[in-house]
CSV table of C-alpha atoms and ligand atoms in Angstrom, one decimal:
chain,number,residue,atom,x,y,z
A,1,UNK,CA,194.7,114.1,114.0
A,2,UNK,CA,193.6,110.4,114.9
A,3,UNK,CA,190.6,108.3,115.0
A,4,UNK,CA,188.3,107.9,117.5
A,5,UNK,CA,187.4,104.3,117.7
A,6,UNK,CA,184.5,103.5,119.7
A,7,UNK,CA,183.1,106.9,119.4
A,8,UNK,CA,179.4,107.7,117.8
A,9,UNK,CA,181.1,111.1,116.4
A,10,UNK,CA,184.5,111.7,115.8
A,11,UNK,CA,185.7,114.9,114.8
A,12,UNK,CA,189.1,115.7,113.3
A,13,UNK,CA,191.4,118.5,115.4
A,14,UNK,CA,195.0,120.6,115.8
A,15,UNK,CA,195.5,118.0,118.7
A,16,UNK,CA,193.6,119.9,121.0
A,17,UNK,CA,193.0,116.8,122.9
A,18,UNK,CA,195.3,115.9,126.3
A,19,UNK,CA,198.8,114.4,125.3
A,20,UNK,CA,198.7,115.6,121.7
A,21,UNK,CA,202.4,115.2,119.8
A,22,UNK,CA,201.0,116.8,116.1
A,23,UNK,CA,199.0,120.8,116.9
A,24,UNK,CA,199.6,121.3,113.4
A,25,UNK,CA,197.1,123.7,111.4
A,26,UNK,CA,196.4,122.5,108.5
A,27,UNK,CA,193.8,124.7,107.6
A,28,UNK,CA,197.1,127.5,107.5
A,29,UNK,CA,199.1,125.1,105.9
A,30,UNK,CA,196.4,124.7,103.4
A,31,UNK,CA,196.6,128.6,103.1
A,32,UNK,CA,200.8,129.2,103.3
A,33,UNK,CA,200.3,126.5,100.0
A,34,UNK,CA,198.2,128.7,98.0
A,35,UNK,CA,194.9,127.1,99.0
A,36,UNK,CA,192.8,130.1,100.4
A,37,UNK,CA,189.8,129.7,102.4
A,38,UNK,CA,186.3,130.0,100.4
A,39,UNK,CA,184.9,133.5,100.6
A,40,UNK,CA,181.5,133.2,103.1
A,41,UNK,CA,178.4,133.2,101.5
A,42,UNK,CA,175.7,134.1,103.8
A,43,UNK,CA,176.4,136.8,105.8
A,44,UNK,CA,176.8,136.7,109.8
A,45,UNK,CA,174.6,139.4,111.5
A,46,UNK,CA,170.6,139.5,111.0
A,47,UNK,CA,171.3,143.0,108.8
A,48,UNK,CA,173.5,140.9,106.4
A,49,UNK,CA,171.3,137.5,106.4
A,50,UNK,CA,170.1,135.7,103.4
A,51,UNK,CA,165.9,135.7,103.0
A,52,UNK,CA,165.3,132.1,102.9
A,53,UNK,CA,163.5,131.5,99.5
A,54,UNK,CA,160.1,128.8,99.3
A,55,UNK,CA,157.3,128.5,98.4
A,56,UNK,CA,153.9,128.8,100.2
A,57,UNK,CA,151.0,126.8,100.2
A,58,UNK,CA,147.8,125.8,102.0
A,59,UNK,CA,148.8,128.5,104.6
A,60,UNK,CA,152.6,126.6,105.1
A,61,UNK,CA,155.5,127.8,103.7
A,62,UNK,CA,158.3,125.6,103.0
A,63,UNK,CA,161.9,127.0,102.4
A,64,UNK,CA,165.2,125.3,101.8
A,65,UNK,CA,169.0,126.6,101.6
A,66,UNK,CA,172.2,125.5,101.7
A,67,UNK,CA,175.5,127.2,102.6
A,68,UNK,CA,179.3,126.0,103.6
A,69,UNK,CA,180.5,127.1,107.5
A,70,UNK,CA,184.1,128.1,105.8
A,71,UNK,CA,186.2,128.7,108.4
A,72,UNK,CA,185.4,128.6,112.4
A,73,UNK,CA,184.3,132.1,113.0
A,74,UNK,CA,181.9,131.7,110.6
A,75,UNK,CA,178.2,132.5,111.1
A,76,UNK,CA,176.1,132.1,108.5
A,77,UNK,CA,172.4,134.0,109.2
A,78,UNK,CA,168.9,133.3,107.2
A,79,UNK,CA,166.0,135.7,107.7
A,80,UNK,CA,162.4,134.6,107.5
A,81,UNK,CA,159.0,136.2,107.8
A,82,UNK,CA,156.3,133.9,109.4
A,83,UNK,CA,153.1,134.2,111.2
A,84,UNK,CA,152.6,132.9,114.8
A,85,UNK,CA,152.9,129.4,115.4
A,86,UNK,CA,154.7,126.2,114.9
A,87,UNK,CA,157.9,126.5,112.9
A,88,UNK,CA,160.2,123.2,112.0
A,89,UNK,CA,163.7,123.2,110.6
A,90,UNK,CA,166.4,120.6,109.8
A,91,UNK,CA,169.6,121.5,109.4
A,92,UNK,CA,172.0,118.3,107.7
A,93,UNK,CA,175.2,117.9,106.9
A,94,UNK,CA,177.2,117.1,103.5
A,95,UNK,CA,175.4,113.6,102.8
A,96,UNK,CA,179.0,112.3,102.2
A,97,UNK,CA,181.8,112.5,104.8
A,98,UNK,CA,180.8,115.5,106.8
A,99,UNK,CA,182.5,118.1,109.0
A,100,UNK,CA,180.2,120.0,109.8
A,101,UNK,CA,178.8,119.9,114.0
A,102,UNK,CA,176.4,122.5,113.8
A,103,UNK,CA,174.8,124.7,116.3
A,104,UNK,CA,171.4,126.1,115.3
A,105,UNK,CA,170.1,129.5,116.8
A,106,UNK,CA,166.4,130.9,115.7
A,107,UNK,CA,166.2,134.6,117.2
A,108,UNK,CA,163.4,137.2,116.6
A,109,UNK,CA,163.7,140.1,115.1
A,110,UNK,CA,164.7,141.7,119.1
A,111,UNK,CA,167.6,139.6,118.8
A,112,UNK,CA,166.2,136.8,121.8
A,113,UNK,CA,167.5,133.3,121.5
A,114,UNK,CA,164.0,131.5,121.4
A,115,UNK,CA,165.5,128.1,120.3
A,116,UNK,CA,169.0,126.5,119.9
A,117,UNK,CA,170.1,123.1,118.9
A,118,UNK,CA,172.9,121.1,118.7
A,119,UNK,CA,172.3,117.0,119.3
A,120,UNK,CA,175.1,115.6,121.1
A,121,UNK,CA,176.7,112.8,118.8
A,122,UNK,CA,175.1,114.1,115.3
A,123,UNK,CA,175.7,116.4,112.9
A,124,UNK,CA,172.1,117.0,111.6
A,125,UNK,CA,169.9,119.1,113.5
A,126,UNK,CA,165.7,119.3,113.9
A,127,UNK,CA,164.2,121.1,115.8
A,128,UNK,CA,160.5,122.1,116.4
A,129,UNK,CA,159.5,126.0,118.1
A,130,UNK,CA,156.5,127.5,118.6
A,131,UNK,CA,156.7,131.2,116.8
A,132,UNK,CA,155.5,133.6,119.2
A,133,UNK,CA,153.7,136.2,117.3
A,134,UNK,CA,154.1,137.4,113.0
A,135,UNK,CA,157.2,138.4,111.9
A,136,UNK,CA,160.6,138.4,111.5
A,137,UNK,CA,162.7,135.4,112.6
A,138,UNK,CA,166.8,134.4,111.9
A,139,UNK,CA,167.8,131.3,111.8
A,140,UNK,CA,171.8,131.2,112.3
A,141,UNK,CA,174.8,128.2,111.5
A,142,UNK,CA,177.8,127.9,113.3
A,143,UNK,CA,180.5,125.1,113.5
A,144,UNK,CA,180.0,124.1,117.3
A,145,UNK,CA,182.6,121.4,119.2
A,146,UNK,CA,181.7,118.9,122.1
A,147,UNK,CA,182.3,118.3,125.6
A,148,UNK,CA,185.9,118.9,127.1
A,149,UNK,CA,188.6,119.1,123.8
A,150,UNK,CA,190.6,117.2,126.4
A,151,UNK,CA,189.5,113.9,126.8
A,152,UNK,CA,186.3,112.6,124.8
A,153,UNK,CA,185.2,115.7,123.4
A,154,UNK,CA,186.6,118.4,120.4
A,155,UNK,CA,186.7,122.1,119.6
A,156,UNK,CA,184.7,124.0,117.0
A,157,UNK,CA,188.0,124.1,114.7
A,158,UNK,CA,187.0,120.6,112.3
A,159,UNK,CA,183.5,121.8,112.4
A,160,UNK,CA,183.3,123.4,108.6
A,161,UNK,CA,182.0,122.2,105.5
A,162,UNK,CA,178.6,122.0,103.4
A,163,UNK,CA,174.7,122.1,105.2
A,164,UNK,CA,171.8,122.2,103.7
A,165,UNK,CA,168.3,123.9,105.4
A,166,UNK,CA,165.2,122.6,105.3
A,167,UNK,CA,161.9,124.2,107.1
A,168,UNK,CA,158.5,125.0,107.1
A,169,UNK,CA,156.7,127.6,108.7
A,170,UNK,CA,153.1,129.1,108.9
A,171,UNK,CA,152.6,131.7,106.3
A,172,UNK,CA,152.6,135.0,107.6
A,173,UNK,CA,149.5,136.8,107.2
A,174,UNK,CA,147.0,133.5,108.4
A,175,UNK,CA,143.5,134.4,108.2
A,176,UNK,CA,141.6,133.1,111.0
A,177,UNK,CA,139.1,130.1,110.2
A,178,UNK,CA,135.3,130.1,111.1
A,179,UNK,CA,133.9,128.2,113.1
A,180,UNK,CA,130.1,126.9,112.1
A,181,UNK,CA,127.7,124.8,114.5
A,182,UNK,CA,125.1,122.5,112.3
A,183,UNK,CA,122.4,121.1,115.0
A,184,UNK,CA,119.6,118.8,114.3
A,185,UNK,CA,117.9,120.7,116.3
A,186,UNK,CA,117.6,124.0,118.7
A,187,UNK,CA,114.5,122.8,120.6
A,188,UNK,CA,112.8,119.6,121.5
A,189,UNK,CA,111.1,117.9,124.4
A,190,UNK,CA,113.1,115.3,126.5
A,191,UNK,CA,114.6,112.9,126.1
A,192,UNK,CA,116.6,115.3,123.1
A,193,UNK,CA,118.9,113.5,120.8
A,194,UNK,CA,120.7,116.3,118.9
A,195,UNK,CA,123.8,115.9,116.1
A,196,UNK,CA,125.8,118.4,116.1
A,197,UNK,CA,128.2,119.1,113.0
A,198,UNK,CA,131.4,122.1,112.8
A,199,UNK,CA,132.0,120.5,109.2
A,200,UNK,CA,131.0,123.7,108.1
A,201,UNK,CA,133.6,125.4,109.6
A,202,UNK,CA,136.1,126.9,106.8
A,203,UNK,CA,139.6,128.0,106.8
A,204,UNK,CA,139.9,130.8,104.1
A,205,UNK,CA,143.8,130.0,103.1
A,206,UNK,CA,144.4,126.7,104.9
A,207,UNK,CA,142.0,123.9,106.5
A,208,UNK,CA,140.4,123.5,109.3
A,209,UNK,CA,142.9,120.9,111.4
A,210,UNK,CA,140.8,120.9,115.5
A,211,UNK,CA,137.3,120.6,116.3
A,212,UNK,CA,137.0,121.2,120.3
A,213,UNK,CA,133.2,121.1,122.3
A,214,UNK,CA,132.2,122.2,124.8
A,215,UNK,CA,129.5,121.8,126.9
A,216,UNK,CA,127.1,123.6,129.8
A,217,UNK,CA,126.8,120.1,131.6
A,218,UNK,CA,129.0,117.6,130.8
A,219,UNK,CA,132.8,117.2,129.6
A,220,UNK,CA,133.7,118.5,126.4
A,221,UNK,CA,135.2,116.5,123.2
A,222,UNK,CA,135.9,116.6,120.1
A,223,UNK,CA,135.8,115.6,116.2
A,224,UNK,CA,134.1,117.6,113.4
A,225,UNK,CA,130.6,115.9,114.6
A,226,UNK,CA,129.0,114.5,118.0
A,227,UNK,CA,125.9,113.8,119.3
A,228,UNK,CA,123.9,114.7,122.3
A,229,UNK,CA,120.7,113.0,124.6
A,230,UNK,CA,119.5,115.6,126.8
A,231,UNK,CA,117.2,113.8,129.5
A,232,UNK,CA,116.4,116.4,131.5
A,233,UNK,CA,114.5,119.5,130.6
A,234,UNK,CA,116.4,122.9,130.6
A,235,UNK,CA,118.3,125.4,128.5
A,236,UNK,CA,122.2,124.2,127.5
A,237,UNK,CA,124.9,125.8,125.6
A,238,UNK,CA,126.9,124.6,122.7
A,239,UNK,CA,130.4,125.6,121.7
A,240,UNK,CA,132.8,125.1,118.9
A,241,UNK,CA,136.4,126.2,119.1
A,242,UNK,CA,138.1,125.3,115.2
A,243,UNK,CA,141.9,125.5,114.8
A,244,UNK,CA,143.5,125.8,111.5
A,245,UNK,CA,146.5,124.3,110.1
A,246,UNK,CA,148.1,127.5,111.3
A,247,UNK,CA,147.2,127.6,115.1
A,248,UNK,CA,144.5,130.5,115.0
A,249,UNK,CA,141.2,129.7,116.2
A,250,UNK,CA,137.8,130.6,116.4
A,251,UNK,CA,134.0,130.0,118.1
A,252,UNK,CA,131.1,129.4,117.9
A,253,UNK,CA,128.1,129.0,119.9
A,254,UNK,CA,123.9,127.8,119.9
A,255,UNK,CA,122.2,127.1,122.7
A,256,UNK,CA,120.1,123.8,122.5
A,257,UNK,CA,116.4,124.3,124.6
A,258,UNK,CA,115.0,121.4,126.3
A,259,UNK,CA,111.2,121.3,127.2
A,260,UNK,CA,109.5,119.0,129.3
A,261,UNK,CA,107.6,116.3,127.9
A,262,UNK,CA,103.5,117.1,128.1
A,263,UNK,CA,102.0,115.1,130.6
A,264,UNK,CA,98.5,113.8,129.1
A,265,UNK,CA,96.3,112.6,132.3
A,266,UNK,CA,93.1,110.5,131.6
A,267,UNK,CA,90.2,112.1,132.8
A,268,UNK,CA,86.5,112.3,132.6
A,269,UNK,CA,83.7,114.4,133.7
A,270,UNK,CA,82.0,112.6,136.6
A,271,UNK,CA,79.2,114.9,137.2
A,272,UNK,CA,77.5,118.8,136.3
A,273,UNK,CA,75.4,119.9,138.7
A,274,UNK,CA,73.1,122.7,137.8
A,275,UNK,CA,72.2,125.7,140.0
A,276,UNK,CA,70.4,129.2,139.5
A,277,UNK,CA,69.9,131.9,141.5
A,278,UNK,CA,67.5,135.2,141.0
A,279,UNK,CA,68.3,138.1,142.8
A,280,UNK,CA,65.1,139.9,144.2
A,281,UNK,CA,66.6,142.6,140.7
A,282,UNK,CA,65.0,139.5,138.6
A,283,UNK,CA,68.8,139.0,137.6
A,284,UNK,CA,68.9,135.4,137.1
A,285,UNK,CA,72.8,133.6,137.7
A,286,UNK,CA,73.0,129.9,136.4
A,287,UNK,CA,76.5,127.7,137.2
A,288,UNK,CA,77.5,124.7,136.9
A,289,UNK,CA,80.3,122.4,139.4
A,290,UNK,CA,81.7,119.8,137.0
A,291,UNK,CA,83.3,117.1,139.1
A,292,UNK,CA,86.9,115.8,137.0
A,293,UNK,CA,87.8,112.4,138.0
A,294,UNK,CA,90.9,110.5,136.5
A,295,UNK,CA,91.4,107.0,135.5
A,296,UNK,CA,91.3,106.1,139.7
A,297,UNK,CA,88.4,107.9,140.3
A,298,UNK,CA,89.8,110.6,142.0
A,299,UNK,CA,89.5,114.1,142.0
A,300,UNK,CA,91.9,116.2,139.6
A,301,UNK,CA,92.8,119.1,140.9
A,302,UNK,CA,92.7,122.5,138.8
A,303,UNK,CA,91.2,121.2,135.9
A,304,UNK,CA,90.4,123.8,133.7
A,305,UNK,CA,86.6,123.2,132.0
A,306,UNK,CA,85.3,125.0,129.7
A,307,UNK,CA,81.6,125.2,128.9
A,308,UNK,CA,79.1,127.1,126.6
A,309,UNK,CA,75.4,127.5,127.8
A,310,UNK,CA,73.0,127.1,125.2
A,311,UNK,CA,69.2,126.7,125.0
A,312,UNK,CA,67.0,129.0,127.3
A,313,UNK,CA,69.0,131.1,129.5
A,314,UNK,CA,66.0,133.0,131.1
A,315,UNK,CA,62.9,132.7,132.6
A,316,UNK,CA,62.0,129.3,135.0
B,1,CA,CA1,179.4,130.7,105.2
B,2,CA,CA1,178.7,133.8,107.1
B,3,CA,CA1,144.1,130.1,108.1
């Protein structure tokens, strides 16, 4: 053994380093003096692993666990059932003069290495994944070493002691939220100012955590509420996309109808001018040309008049 001034980590050794004068074992020396190695306490295959226990609320469940890496075969392996989505562990040390350099595996249940850690120059370990789909996950602990044993770095033979787990984990069995769209309005004349609200969206076991829009005609954004001025006349759609605490989303839509404004044109009737004919029948046919004119004085074109005769209707 020796010290490793200037070093962030130092790990103690059997003098594995270059230029060694003491390989003794003291971990067999330990043992030849009737100090036997603890017997492991988590098992080391994913048939032999040790559920990590927690509790589960709001759609997260939190675990924690703690276990000793006895000798340097050692594997200890911690099963987990979890839902799709983001999953966070930290593995630490024994808060006082630790051993332990640990390298953190999470497979799934196929036995696929979907995230390792193992921070050079620390002993504690966090590490964020993103859970591919529900179901079955192991998290495994091994004493790991660093670099080349040689010169600066050390073998996995010092790394044993006490860790402790920590994690948390989406809750398998997430219900989907739903997403709601409140609108001041569905239809108006331009300029339309609408406010649009997903605050009615719900989560059934968890909250609501995203609000995404989108939009027909311009970018999208987001928040739980937002507001839109449609100038121009036309038909637009809406939609909400909500995201739980536990990554699963979901949509909505409304489509928001924009009418033109009604054009009101000052206008007057200039003139009626009478006529009747009598066919040689005696059928008699009276009409009228009413002249429109607007505020200018000129002519509107397809005017629609309507007029109601009353009085005498026959004879001169
Ligand atoms: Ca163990
Ligand atoms: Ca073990
Ligand atoms: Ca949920």
């Amino acid at each position: 053994m020796g010290v490793g001034y200037y070093q962030a980590l130092t790990q103690w050794s059997r003098g594995e380093y270059a230029g060694a004068n003491n390989t003794q074992d003291d971990f067999a020396v330990m043992q030849s003096n009737g100090l036997p190695l603890r017997a492991d306490d988590h098992g080391n295959t994913p048939g032999t692993a040790t559920v990590l226990g927690g509790t589960s609320s709001g759609g997260i469940t939190t675990v924690s666990a703690s276990g000793v890496i006895e000798r340097a075969s050692d594997v200890d392996v911690f099963a987990f059932s979890a839902g799709a989505g983001t999953a966070t562990f930290t593995v630490s040390p024994a808060a006082r003069a630790p051993n332990l350099d640990a390298w953190v595996g999470l497979r799934d249940s196929a036995g696929n290495l979907l995230a390792n850690i193992n921070p050079p120059d620390a002993l504690n370990a966090t590490f964020t994944v993103n859970l591919p789909a529900a179901g079955t996950y192991y998290l495994s602990m091994q004493g790991t070493g660093k670099g080349d044993p040689l010169t600066t770095g050390y073998t996995a033979y010092g790394s044993v002691g006490q860790y402790a787990i920590a994690g948390s984990f989406l809750s398998p069995g997430n219900q989907a939220p739903k997403a709601v769209i409140t609108a001041s309005a569905l239809r108006g004349t331009a300029p339309l100012t609408v406010q649009l609200s997903g605050a009615g969206s719900t989560d059934a076991d968890g909250s609501v955590v995203v609000w995404a829009w989108t939009f027909s005609d311009v970018a999208g954004t987001s928040g739980a509420a937002t507001t839109r001025t449609y100038a121009t006349p036309g038909i637009y759609a809406v939609q909400l996309q909500v995201t739980d605490n536990g990554g699963l989303s979901a949509a909505a839509s409304a489509t928001i109808t924009v009418d033109a404004p009604v054009v009101v044109l000052p206008m007057r009737v200039a003139d009626i001018a009478m006529s009747r004919t009598v066919s040689r029948r005696g059928v008699a046919q009276a009409s009228a040309a009413v002249k429109v004119l607007d505020s200018s004085s000129l002519p509107v074109a397809g005017a629609t008049v309507a007029g109601r005769w009353s009085g005498l209707v026959s004879g001169n």
